[in-house]
GROMACS .gro file of C-alpha atoms in nm:
model
  468
    1UNK     CA    1   3.059   6.715 -18.685
    2UNK     CA    2   3.088   6.620 -18.297
    3UNK     CA    3   3.312   6.831 -18.096
    4UNK     CA    4   3.667   6.673 -18.037
    5UNK     CA    5   3.897   6.729 -17.752
    6UNK     CA    6   4.267   6.588 -17.738
    7UNK     CA    7   4.432   6.498 -17.420
    8UNK     CA    8   4.811   6.557 -17.455
    9UNK     CA    9   4.934   6.299 -17.132
   10UNK     CA   10   5.264   6.231 -17.051
   11UNK     CA   11   5.388   5.991 -16.788
   12UNK     CA   12   5.725   5.949 -16.690
   13UNK     CA   13   5.767   5.643 -16.930
   14UNK     CA   14   5.586   5.693 -17.184
   15UNK     CA   15   5.284   5.930 -17.349
   16UNK     CA   16   4.948   5.932 -17.548
   17UNK     CA   17   4.782   6.104 -17.720
   18UNK     CA   18   4.373   6.077 -17.653
   19UNK     CA   19   4.094   6.175 -17.799
   20UNK     CA   20   3.730   6.288 -17.641
   21UNK     CA   21   3.403   6.335 -17.727
   22UNK     CA   22   3.034   6.364 -17.573
   23UNK     CA   23   2.746   6.213 -17.726
   24UNK     CA   24   2.393   6.255 -17.613
   25UNK     CA   25   2.309   5.975 -17.394
   26UNK     CA   26   1.973   5.953 -17.175
   27UNK     CA   27   1.943   6.233 -16.929
   28UNK     CA   28   2.329   6.301 -16.962
   29UNK     CA   29   2.652   6.252 -17.185
   30UNK     CA   30   2.896   5.961 -17.281
   31UNK     CA   31   3.236   6.046 -17.314
   32UNK     CA   32   3.391   5.849 -17.632
   33UNK     CA   33   3.746   5.781 -17.588
   34UNK     CA   34   4.015   5.665 -17.825
   35UNK     CA   35   4.372   5.631 -17.865
   36UNK     CA   36   4.530   5.839 -18.117
   37UNK     CA   37   4.910   5.815 -18.085
   38UNK     CA   38   5.104   5.621 -17.785
   39UNK     CA   39   5.516   5.680 -17.729
   40UNK     CA   40   5.813   5.609 -17.527
   41UNK     CA   41   5.934   5.841 -17.253
   42UNK     CA   42   6.265   5.808 -17.268
   43UNK     CA   43   6.532   6.008 -17.008
   44UNK     CA   44   6.845   6.053 -17.108
   45UNK     CA   45   7.221   6.084 -16.955
   46UNK     CA   46   7.414   6.350 -17.129
   47UNK     CA   47   7.724   6.455 -16.957
   48UNK     CA   48   7.645   6.503 -16.602
   49UNK     CA   49   7.315   6.548 -16.606
   50UNK     CA   50   6.932   6.248 -16.670
   51UNK     CA   51   6.765   6.456 -16.893
   52UNK     CA   52   6.390   6.438 -17.082
   53UNK     CA   53   6.474   6.431 -17.477
   54UNK     CA   54   6.227   6.707 -17.490
   55UNK     CA   55   6.188   6.777 -17.885
   56UNK     CA   56   6.176   6.427 -17.930
   57UNK     CA   57   5.823   6.460 -17.658
   58UNK     CA   58   5.689   6.738 -17.890
   59UNK     CA   59   5.736   6.617 -18.222
   60UNK     CA   60   5.546   6.295 -18.058
   61UNK     CA   61   5.272   6.545 -17.940
   62UNK     CA   62   5.288   6.737 -18.277
   63UNK     CA   63   5.236   6.371 -18.441
   64UNK     CA   64   4.945   6.264 -18.231
   65UNK     CA   65   4.757   6.583 -18.344
   66UNK     CA   66   4.861   6.537 -18.711
   67UNK     CA   67   4.710   6.142 -18.662
   68UNK     CA   68   4.352   6.307 -18.541
   69UNK     CA   69   4.417   6.581 -18.799
   70UNK     CA   70   4.436   6.260 -19.086
   71UNK     CA   71   4.169   6.104 -18.933
   72UNK     CA   72   3.918   6.406 -18.984
   73UNK     CA   73   3.821   6.450 -18.657
   74UNK     CA   74   3.683   6.786 -18.579
   75UNK     CA   75   3.931   6.928 -18.295
   76UNK     CA   76   3.864   7.222 -18.110
   77UNK     CA   77   4.111   7.172 -17.839
   78UNK     CA   78   4.378   7.058 -17.625
   79UNK     CA   79   4.461   6.994 -17.318
   80UNK     CA   80   4.857   6.909 -17.196
   81UNK     CA   81   4.918   6.709 -16.857
   82UNK     CA   82   5.261   6.582 -16.738
   83UNK     CA   83   5.454   6.483 -16.410
   84UNK     CA   84   5.470   6.732 -16.169
   85UNK     CA   85   5.834   6.950 -16.023
   86UNK     CA   86   6.034   6.996 -16.357
   87UNK     CA   87   6.090   7.290 -16.570
   88UNK     CA   88   6.303   7.445 -16.901
   89UNK     CA   89   6.447   7.774 -16.893
   90UNK     CA   90   6.343   8.010 -17.157
   91UNK     CA   91   6.600   8.256 -17.269
   92UNK     CA   92   6.602   8.609 -17.387
   93UNK     CA   93   6.523   8.484 -17.744
   94UNK     CA   94   6.272   8.254 -17.667
   95UNK     CA   95   6.444   7.961 -17.730
   96UNK     CA   96   6.451   7.653 -17.438
   97UNK     CA   97   6.798   7.671 -17.287
   98UNK     CA   98   6.921   7.322 -17.232
   99UNK     CA   99   6.715   6.966 -17.206
  100UNK     CA  100   6.501   6.979 -16.914
  101UNK     CA  101   6.656   6.785 -16.625
  102UNK     CA  102   6.479   6.518 -16.518
  103UNK     CA  103   6.367   6.459 -16.157
  104UNK     CA  104   6.595   6.099 -16.116
  105UNK     CA  105   6.887   6.333 -16.175
  106UNK     CA  106   7.098   6.284 -15.842
  107UNK     CA  107   7.233   6.675 -15.864
  108UNK     CA  108   6.983   6.762 -15.573
  109UNK     CA  109   7.066   6.526 -15.300
  110UNK     CA  110   7.134   6.645 -15.022
  111UNK     CA  111   6.994   7.003 -15.119
  112UNK     CA  112   6.667   6.980 -14.866
  113UNK     CA  113   6.875   6.905 -14.573
  114UNK     CA  114   7.086   7.193 -14.645
  115UNK     CA  115   6.771   7.453 -14.711
  116UNK     CA  116   6.628   7.308 -14.406
  117UNK     CA  117   6.993   7.487 -14.200
  118UNK     CA  118   6.896   7.826 -14.381
  119UNK     CA  119   6.540   7.835 -14.332
  120UNK     CA  120   6.290   7.718 -14.060
  121UNK     CA  121   6.099   7.380 -14.168
  122UNK     CA  122   5.804   7.464 -13.976
  123UNK     CA  123   5.820   7.856 -14.102
  124UNK     CA  124   5.825   7.717 -14.430
  125UNK     CA  125   5.592   7.416 -14.463
  126UNK     CA  126   5.348   7.705 -14.321
  127UNK     CA  127   5.339   7.888 -14.624
  128UNK     CA  128   5.448   7.603 -14.884
  129UNK     CA  129   5.238   7.308 -14.734
  130UNK     CA  130   5.440   7.093 -14.981
  131UNK     CA  131   5.624   6.741 -14.880
  132UNK     CA  132   5.996   6.785 -14.885
  133UNK     CA  133   6.152   6.558 -15.149
  134UNK     CA  134   6.465   6.593 -15.297
  135UNK     CA  135   6.277   6.606 -15.640
  136UNK     CA  136   6.109   6.928 -15.567
  137UNK     CA  137   6.162   7.273 -15.821
  138UNK     CA  138   6.311   7.454 -15.532
  139UNK     CA  139   6.592   7.242 -15.466
  140UNK     CA  140   6.652   7.168 -15.861
  141UNK     CA  141   6.706   7.588 -15.848
  142UNK     CA  142   6.937   7.571 -15.534
  143UNK     CA  143   7.151   7.303 -15.662
  144UNK     CA  144   7.204   7.504 -15.987
  145UNK     CA  145   7.231   7.796 -15.774
  146UNK     CA  146   7.504   7.695 -15.587
  147UNK     CA  147   7.686   7.512 -15.891
  148UNK     CA  148   7.666   7.861 -16.046
  149UNK     CA  149   7.510   7.689 -16.323
  150UNK     CA  150   7.528   7.976 -16.583
  151UNK     CA  151   7.154   7.900 -16.760
  152UNK     CA  152   7.021   8.025 -16.476
  153UNK     CA  153   7.193   8.381 -16.584
  154UNK     CA  154   7.055   8.363 -16.898
  155UNK     CA  155   6.711   8.234 -16.794
  156UNK     CA  156   6.421   8.497 -16.817
  157UNK     CA  157   6.119   8.279 -16.768
  158UNK     CA  158   6.137   7.956 -16.550
  159UNK     CA  159   5.816   7.721 -16.746
  160UNK     CA  160   5.738   7.354 -16.601
  161UNK     CA  161   5.709   7.080 -16.877
  162UNK     CA  162   5.363   7.158 -16.978
  163UNK     CA  163   5.333   7.525 -16.936
  164UNK     CA  164   5.673   7.470 -17.178
  165UNK     CA  165   5.531   7.260 -17.420
  166UNK     CA  166   5.161   7.469 -17.404
  167UNK     CA  167   5.449   7.714 -17.500
  168UNK     CA  168   5.584   7.596 -17.824
  169UNK     CA  169   5.186   7.523 -17.901
  170UNK     CA  170   5.058   7.874 -17.876
  171UNK     CA  171   5.385   8.158 -17.801
  172UNK     CA  172   5.216   8.221 -17.454
  173UNK     CA  173   5.375   8.180 -17.148
  174UNK     CA  174   5.178   8.085 -16.851
  175UNK     CA  175   5.296   7.880 -16.501
  176UNK     CA  176   4.955   7.659 -16.469
  177UNK     CA  177   4.820   7.688 -16.097
  178UNK     CA  178   4.831   7.262 -16.076
  179UNK     CA  179   5.204   7.254 -16.193
  180UNK     CA  180   5.325   7.498 -16.015
  181UNK     CA  181   5.186   7.393 -15.678
  182UNK     CA  182   5.428   7.080 -15.669
  183UNK     CA  183   5.762   7.343 -15.718
  184UNK     CA  184   5.744   7.449 -15.327
  185UNK     CA  185   5.757   7.792 -15.402
  186UNK     CA  186   5.415   7.854 -15.396
  187UNK     CA  187   5.214   7.995 -15.130
  188UNK     CA  188   4.972   7.805 -15.059
  189UNK     CA  189   4.711   8.044 -14.910
  190UNK     CA  190   4.702   8.313 -15.156
  191UNK     CA  191   4.749   8.028 -15.462
  192UNK     CA  192   5.054   8.294 -15.578
  193UNK     CA  193   5.447   8.251 -15.580
  194UNK     CA  194   5.644   8.288 -15.268
  195UNK     CA  195   5.821   8.609 -15.356
  196UNK     CA  196   5.990   8.675 -15.030
  197UNK     CA  197   6.119   8.266 -15.061
  198UNK     CA  198   6.254   8.331 -15.435
  199UNK     CA  199   6.438   8.682 -15.322
  200UNK     CA  200   6.617   8.448 -15.023
  201UNK     CA  201   6.759   8.220 -15.280
  202UNK     CA  202   6.890   8.475 -15.508
  203UNK     CA  203   6.616   8.358 -15.756
  204UNK     CA  204   6.389   8.683 -15.959
  205UNK     CA  205   6.093   8.652 -15.913
  206UNK     CA  206   5.978   8.800 -16.253
  207UNK     CA  207   6.144   8.494 -16.401
  208UNK     CA  208   5.787   8.311 -16.294
  209UNK     CA  209   5.450   8.344 -16.450
  210UNK     CA  210   5.128   8.488 -16.268
  211UNK     CA  211   4.869   8.169 -16.228
  212UNK     CA  212   4.743   8.077 -16.462
  213UNK     CA  213   4.428   7.861 -16.316
  214UNK     CA  214   4.310   7.513 -16.481
  215UNK     CA  215   4.011   7.600 -16.725
  216UNK     CA  216   4.144   7.941 -16.875
  217UNK     CA  217   4.171   7.935 -17.297
  218UNK     CA  218   4.573   8.021 -17.341
  219UNK     CA  219   4.538   8.104 -17.647
  220UNK     CA  220   4.519   7.936 -17.970
  221UNK     CA  221   4.770   7.696 -18.192
  222UNK     CA  222   5.008   7.930 -18.373
  223UNK     CA  223   5.010   7.864 -18.762
  224UNK     CA  224   5.338   7.713 -18.767
  225UNK     CA  225   5.183   7.446 -18.581
  226UNK     CA  226   4.857   7.422 -18.773
  227UNK     CA  227   5.084   7.368 -19.093
  228UNK     CA  228   5.274   7.089 -18.940
  229UNK     CA  229   4.966   6.925 -18.756
  230UNK     CA  230   4.685   7.019 -19.004
  231UNK     CA  231   4.467   7.113 -18.737
  232UNK     CA  232   4.253   7.430 -18.780
  233UNK     CA  233   4.440   7.739 -18.682
  234UNK     CA  234   4.074   7.813 -18.447
  235UNK     CA  235   4.203   7.501 -18.258
  236UNK     CA  236   4.277   7.620 -17.924
  237UNK     CA  237   4.515   7.500 -17.582
  238UNK     CA  238   4.348   7.528 -17.270
  239UNK     CA  239   4.511   7.501 -16.945
  240UNK     CA  240   4.370   7.189 -16.759
  241UNK     CA  241   4.467   7.090 -16.448
  242UNK     CA  242   4.856   7.025 -16.585
  243UNK     CA  243   4.967   6.846 -16.316
  244UNK     CA  244   4.838   6.496 -16.395
  245UNK     CA  245   4.743   6.398 -16.026
  246UNK     CA  246   4.504   6.706 -16.068
  247UNK     CA  247   4.335   6.565 -16.394
  248UNK     CA  248   4.334   6.206 -16.262
  249UNK     CA  249   4.173   6.330 -15.900
  250UNK     CA  250   3.906   6.539 -16.141
  251UNK     CA  251   3.806   6.290 -16.269
  252UNK     CA  252   3.722   6.028 -16.007
  253UNK     CA  253   3.378   5.923 -15.967
  254UNK     CA  254   3.182   5.931 -15.680
  255UNK     CA  255   3.022   5.621 -15.719
  256UNK     CA  256   2.987   5.479 -15.366
  257UNK     CA  257   2.750   5.629 -15.044
  258UNK     CA  258   2.946   5.830 -14.862
  259UNK     CA  259   3.128   6.196 -14.877
  260UNK     CA  260   3.418   6.041 -14.669
  261UNK     CA  261   3.638   5.893 -14.978
  262UNK     CA  262   3.993   5.940 -15.071
  263UNK     CA  263   4.142   5.888 -15.405
  264UNK     CA  264   4.483   5.665 -15.494
  265UNK     CA  265   4.624   5.807 -15.850
  266UNK     CA  266   4.802   5.479 -15.881
  267UNK     CA  267   5.070   5.470 -16.170
  268UNK     CA  268   5.473   5.553 -16.192
  269UNK     CA  269   5.399   5.772 -15.873
  270UNK     CA  270   5.081   5.656 -15.607
  271UNK     CA  271   4.922   5.992 -15.493
  272UNK     CA  272   4.695   5.921 -15.158
  273UNK     CA  273   4.463   6.209 -15.103
  274UNK     CA  274   4.167   6.401 -15.060
  275UNK     CA  275   4.006   6.677 -15.214
  276UNK     CA  276   3.968   7.027 -14.983
  277UNK     CA  277   3.831   7.334 -15.027
  278UNK     CA  278   4.169   7.493 -14.798
  279UNK     CA  279   4.469   7.373 -14.713
  280UNK     CA  280   4.616   7.193 -14.408
  281UNK     CA  281   4.940   7.375 -14.285
  282UNK     CA  282   4.999   7.232 -13.948
  283UNK     CA  283   5.279   7.084 -13.812
  284UNK     CA  284   5.153   6.775 -13.795
  285UNK     CA  285   5.046   6.785 -14.146
  286UNK     CA  286   5.421   6.876 -14.200
  287UNK     CA  287   5.599   6.606 -14.006
  288UNK     CA  288   5.308   6.266 -14.130
  289UNK     CA  289   5.469   6.443 -14.476
  290UNK     CA  290   5.165   6.550 -14.671
  291UNK     CA  291   5.160   6.787 -14.956
  292UNK     CA  292   4.876   7.055 -15.051
  293UNK     CA  293   4.879   7.067 -15.439
  294UNK     CA  294   4.689   7.239 -15.680
  295UNK     CA  295   4.319   7.038 -15.779
  296UNK     CA  296   4.076   7.186 -16.050
  297UNK     CA  297   3.873   7.484 -15.934
  298UNK     CA  298   4.139   7.612 -15.665
  299UNK     CA  299   4.035   7.288 -15.442
  300UNK     CA  300   4.344   7.153 -15.243
  301UNK     CA  301   4.466   6.811 -15.306
  302UNK     CA  302   4.597   6.731 -14.969
  303UNK     CA  303   4.803   6.373 -15.031
  304UNK     CA  304   5.111   6.147 -14.974
  305UNK     CA  305   5.368   6.092 -15.283
  306UNK     CA  306   5.425   5.719 -15.227
  307UNK     CA  307   5.664   5.530 -15.449
  308UNK     CA  308   5.409   5.375 -15.705
  309UNK     CA  309   5.423   5.124 -15.956
  310UNK     CA  310   5.767   5.195 -16.040
  311UNK     CA  311   5.912   4.942 -15.871
  312UNK     CA  312   5.714   4.682 -16.067
  313UNK     CA  313   5.790   4.829 -16.391
  314UNK     CA  314   6.163   4.772 -16.356
  315UNK     CA  315   6.125   4.469 -16.274
  316UNK     CA  316   5.934   4.397 -16.563
  317UNK     CA  317   6.203   4.591 -16.763
  318UNK     CA  318   6.464   4.355 -16.585
  319UNK     CA  319   6.331   4.107 -16.693
  320UNK     CA  320   6.247   4.185 -17.023
  321UNK     CA  321   6.604   4.238 -17.097
  322UNK     CA  322   6.678   3.859 -17.004
  323UNK     CA  323   6.397   3.765 -17.257
  324UNK     CA  324   6.122   3.723 -17.043
  325UNK     CA  325   5.779   3.915 -17.095
  326UNK     CA  326   5.489   3.725 -17.005
  327UNK     CA  327   5.322   4.025 -17.001
  328UNK     CA  328   5.123   4.177 -16.684
  329UNK     CA  329   4.805   3.953 -16.658
  330UNK     CA  330   5.004   3.671 -16.672
  331UNK     CA  331   5.265   3.820 -16.369
  332UNK     CA  332   4.979   3.876 -16.198
  333UNK     CA  333   4.847   3.533 -16.202
  334UNK     CA  334   5.194   3.426 -16.033
  335UNK     CA  335   5.180   3.627 -15.800
  336UNK     CA  336   4.830   3.520 -15.667
  337UNK     CA  337   4.966   3.178 -15.642
  338UNK     CA  338   5.276   3.257 -15.516
  339UNK     CA  339   5.386   3.307 -15.170
  340UNK     CA  340   5.412   3.599 -14.912
  341UNK     CA  341   5.766   3.644 -14.865
  342UNK     CA  342   5.925   4.032 -14.735
  343UNK     CA  343   5.749   4.346 -14.689
  344UNK     CA  344   5.972   4.647 -14.806
  345UNK     CA  345   5.965   5.004 -14.794
  346UNK     CA  346   5.853   5.140 -15.099
  347UNK     CA  347   6.010   5.485 -15.006
  348UNK     CA  348   6.372   5.410 -14.915
  349UNK     CA  349   6.559   5.558 -15.174
  350UNK     CA  350   6.803   5.278 -15.274
  351UNK     CA  351   6.460   5.148 -15.488
  352UNK     CA  352   6.424   5.474 -15.657
  353UNK     CA  353   6.734   5.456 -15.919
  354UNK     CA  354   6.859   5.093 -15.871
  355UNK     CA  355   7.101   4.933 -16.157
  356UNK     CA  356   6.892   4.618 -16.113
  357UNK     CA  357   6.554   4.598 -15.906
  358UNK     CA  358   6.539   4.242 -15.831
  359UNK     CA  359   6.919   4.252 -15.709
  360UNK     CA  360   6.817   4.541 -15.451
  361UNK     CA  361   6.514   4.403 -15.316
  362UNK     CA  362   6.696   4.115 -15.272
  363UNK     CA  363   6.982   4.332 -15.035
  364UNK     CA  364   6.692   4.534 -14.903
  365UNK     CA  365   6.549   4.143 -14.707
  366UNK     CA  366   6.900   4.014 -14.673
  367UNK     CA  367   6.959   4.334 -14.433
  368UNK     CA  368   6.625   4.329 -14.265
  369UNK     CA  369   6.670   3.957 -14.242
  370UNK     CA  370   6.372   3.887 -14.428
  371UNK     CA  371   6.347   3.615 -14.672
  372UNK     CA  372   6.394   3.718 -15.005
  373UNK     CA  373   6.177   3.641 -15.276
  374UNK     CA  374   6.304   3.370 -15.496
  375UNK     CA  375   6.026   3.427 -15.825
  376UNK     CA  376   5.843   3.605 -16.035
  377UNK     CA  377   5.570   3.575 -15.884
  378UNK     CA  378   5.716   3.632 -15.529
  379UNK     CA  379   5.866   3.971 -15.658
  380UNK     CA  380   5.496   4.085 -15.783
  381UNK     CA  381   5.348   3.982 -15.458
  382UNK     CA  382   5.615   4.123 -15.216
  383UNK     CA  383   5.598   4.472 -15.429
  384UNK     CA  384   5.209   4.462 -15.397
  385UNK     CA  385   5.196   4.367 -15.084
  386UNK     CA  386   5.449   4.644 -14.914
  387UNK     CA  387   5.224   4.913 -15.160
  388UNK     CA  388   4.914   4.795 -14.949
  389UNK     CA  389   5.098   4.858 -14.652
  390UNK     CA  390   5.233   5.156 -14.718
  391UNK     CA  391   4.894   5.275 -14.827
  392UNK     CA  392   4.791   5.135 -14.486
  393UNK     CA  393   4.979   5.397 -14.359
  394UNK     CA  394   4.862   5.708 -14.529
  395UNK     CA  395   4.516   5.608 -14.495
  396UNK     CA  396   4.590   5.649 -14.080
  397UNK     CA  397   4.761   5.920 -14.107
  398UNK     CA  398   4.532   6.112 -14.321
  399UNK     CA  399   4.272   5.966 -14.095
  400UNK     CA  400   4.436   6.242 -13.774
  401UNK     CA  401   4.411   6.507 -14.026
  402UNK     CA  402   4.072   6.477 -14.106
  403UNK     CA  403   3.746   6.547 -13.905
  404UNK     CA  404   3.560   6.197 -13.969
  405UNK     CA  405   3.806   5.895 -14.054
  406UNK     CA  406   3.784   5.766 -14.387
  407UNK     CA  407   3.520   5.476 -14.528
  408UNK     CA  408   3.640   5.471 -14.913
  409UNK     CA  409   3.889   5.451 -15.173
  410UNK     CA  410   3.876   5.579 -15.536
  411UNK     CA  411   4.168   5.391 -15.715
  412UNK     CA  412   4.249   5.559 -16.036
  413UNK     CA  413   4.454   5.509 -16.288
  414UNK     CA  414   4.642   5.235 -16.459
  415UNK     CA  415   4.725   5.081 -16.101
  416UNK     CA  416   4.362   5.025 -16.099
  417UNK     CA  417   4.386   4.750 -16.362
  418UNK     CA  418   4.602   4.561 -16.088
  419UNK     CA  419   4.338   4.334 -15.897
  420UNK     CA  420   4.611   4.151 -15.629
  421UNK     CA  421   4.730   4.525 -15.546
  422UNK     CA  422   4.330   4.629 -15.505
  423UNK     CA  423   4.257   4.313 -15.315
  424UNK     CA  424   4.555   4.358 -15.078
  425UNK     CA  425   4.478   4.755 -15.030
  426UNK     CA  426   4.106   4.675 -14.929
  427UNK     CA  427   4.253   4.411 -14.690
  428UNK     CA  428   4.530   4.631 -14.546
  429UNK     CA  429   4.325   4.938 -14.516
  430UNK     CA  430   3.998   4.826 -14.392
  431UNK     CA  431   3.829   5.037 -14.645
  432UNK     CA  432   3.570   5.003 -14.934
  433UNK     CA  433   3.770   5.018 -15.249
  434UNK     CA  434   3.638   5.105 -15.630
  435UNK     CA  435   3.919   5.050 -15.920
  436UNK     CA  436   3.894   5.263 -16.213
  437UNK     CA  437   3.895   5.444 -16.467
  438UNK     CA  438   4.251   5.359 -16.584
  439UNK     CA  439   4.257   5.649 -16.814
  440UNK     CA  440   4.156   5.893 -16.521
  441UNK     CA  441   4.403   6.149 -16.612
  442UNK     CA  442   4.265   6.140 -16.957
  443UNK     CA  443   3.925   6.209 -16.844
  444UNK     CA  444   3.984   6.487 -16.618
  445UNK     CA  445   4.175   6.652 -16.886
  446UNK     CA  446   3.894   6.590 -17.156
  447UNK     CA  447   3.643   6.681 -16.945
  448UNK     CA  448   3.777   7.049 -16.833
  449UNK     CA  449   3.795   7.160 -17.189
  450UNK     CA  450   3.430   7.009 -17.249
  451UNK     CA  451   3.338   7.234 -16.985
  452UNK     CA  452   3.603   7.551 -17.085
  453UNK     CA  453   3.400   7.506 -17.417
  454UNK     CA  454   3.048   7.500 -17.264
  455UNK     CA  455   2.951   7.171 -17.434
  456UNK     CA  456   2.876   7.062 -17.061
  457UNK     CA  457   2.886   7.283 -16.709
  458UNK     CA  458   2.965   6.989 -16.489
  459UNK     CA  459   3.154   6.630 -16.502
  460UNK     CA  460   2.833   6.527 -16.341
  461UNK     CA  461   2.668   6.553 -16.700
  462UNK     CA  462   2.846   6.284 -16.789
  463UNK     CA  463   2.730   5.911 -16.729
  464UNK     CA  464   2.922   5.694 -16.942
  465UNK     CA  465   3.285   5.653 -17.068
  466UNK     CA  466   3.324   5.428 -17.354
  467UNK     CA  467   3.651   5.325 -17.482
  468UNK     CA  468   3.666   5.335 -17.879
   0.00000   0.00000   0.00000
């Protein structure tokens, strides 16, 4: 049987288990993808905190593995990727100390400003190289410390979301490089924990695990997991680029005749950047809001975190709640036929946790003396135009940090299917825009597993991708 690799790909709103296998084709291989299981990811308000329903996410991942086993797939390994920054704490008994808090929880509000009064932002960026965002792990831990959160007192290990899932699959504790890099607590040059910073924060460095690089076999699934899923106990768990952006960037194709290209991972968040060998830790990069996140192959992804399809997702959810659900193809058709109205600042904090996105956009337009959208099509067009303008700004800023300006932009992830946004991005940036693959994160996850298993030696051997 052909070896099968399972990608457990978790996003902020949903998750999937996708199977991938390689078949010889011509001088290379065709990667065949099959979605095995899709499930919702619904963070919930529990008391004062907005948390992830981790037991449900873990159970859904196991259900996906079980479906793969029932289909008779020859699964040799699995890899896990998720969103960044969030984590769980493991106590001395090896159990999870409370539900992982969602990055959209408000307890980190104001923490970056407090940190900046205690630490030099310039010196800190020269070490961490990460864009200051309240959602970053650093500020969640600050908030917990300042609140005397008892979970910190009993914590033995801090495991980021994919590390946490890996732990319950294998029993092994790791901090994978790409996901750890989102924390704002790594030294970007050495790719190791910034222990002096942790000590100044009153956090024991031994709470962190040594950094594990992508492409490392963590271990086999436990006998209990094998029994629960029907998978063979020899199935390995591979540390892939466990930050979804890292896996997506690894899968980004090189189908353009220039090396002066950027990637745009377009999902709930938009992450626009370039892959480099070394971080850029200059004051210019800090002021422009760039992060130096970890990439597969010890690469650095110099990028900006930009609010992405989240605004459109919340609009669609609001319309569904009132009985309007035309579907995305119809919404894009309506937007293409609509008139331009306003341009909003997609990174404005009011759009991060709105009670009602439609009303929040309308209020922003009134405050900025712009005509408010009045139809679904106008709202979608407004957001697409605003995203394209934000991408233009990011391209202009990254160009100031590169030896030569960009010529092309590869849009990957689910947003690559939005033809209106793609066209507006090309118009706004003046770059050649290429779209796809939409499943870039799962593809990058699976390709690294195949390389780790030595079925292929590089991703360039895969010349075609087919969805079954």
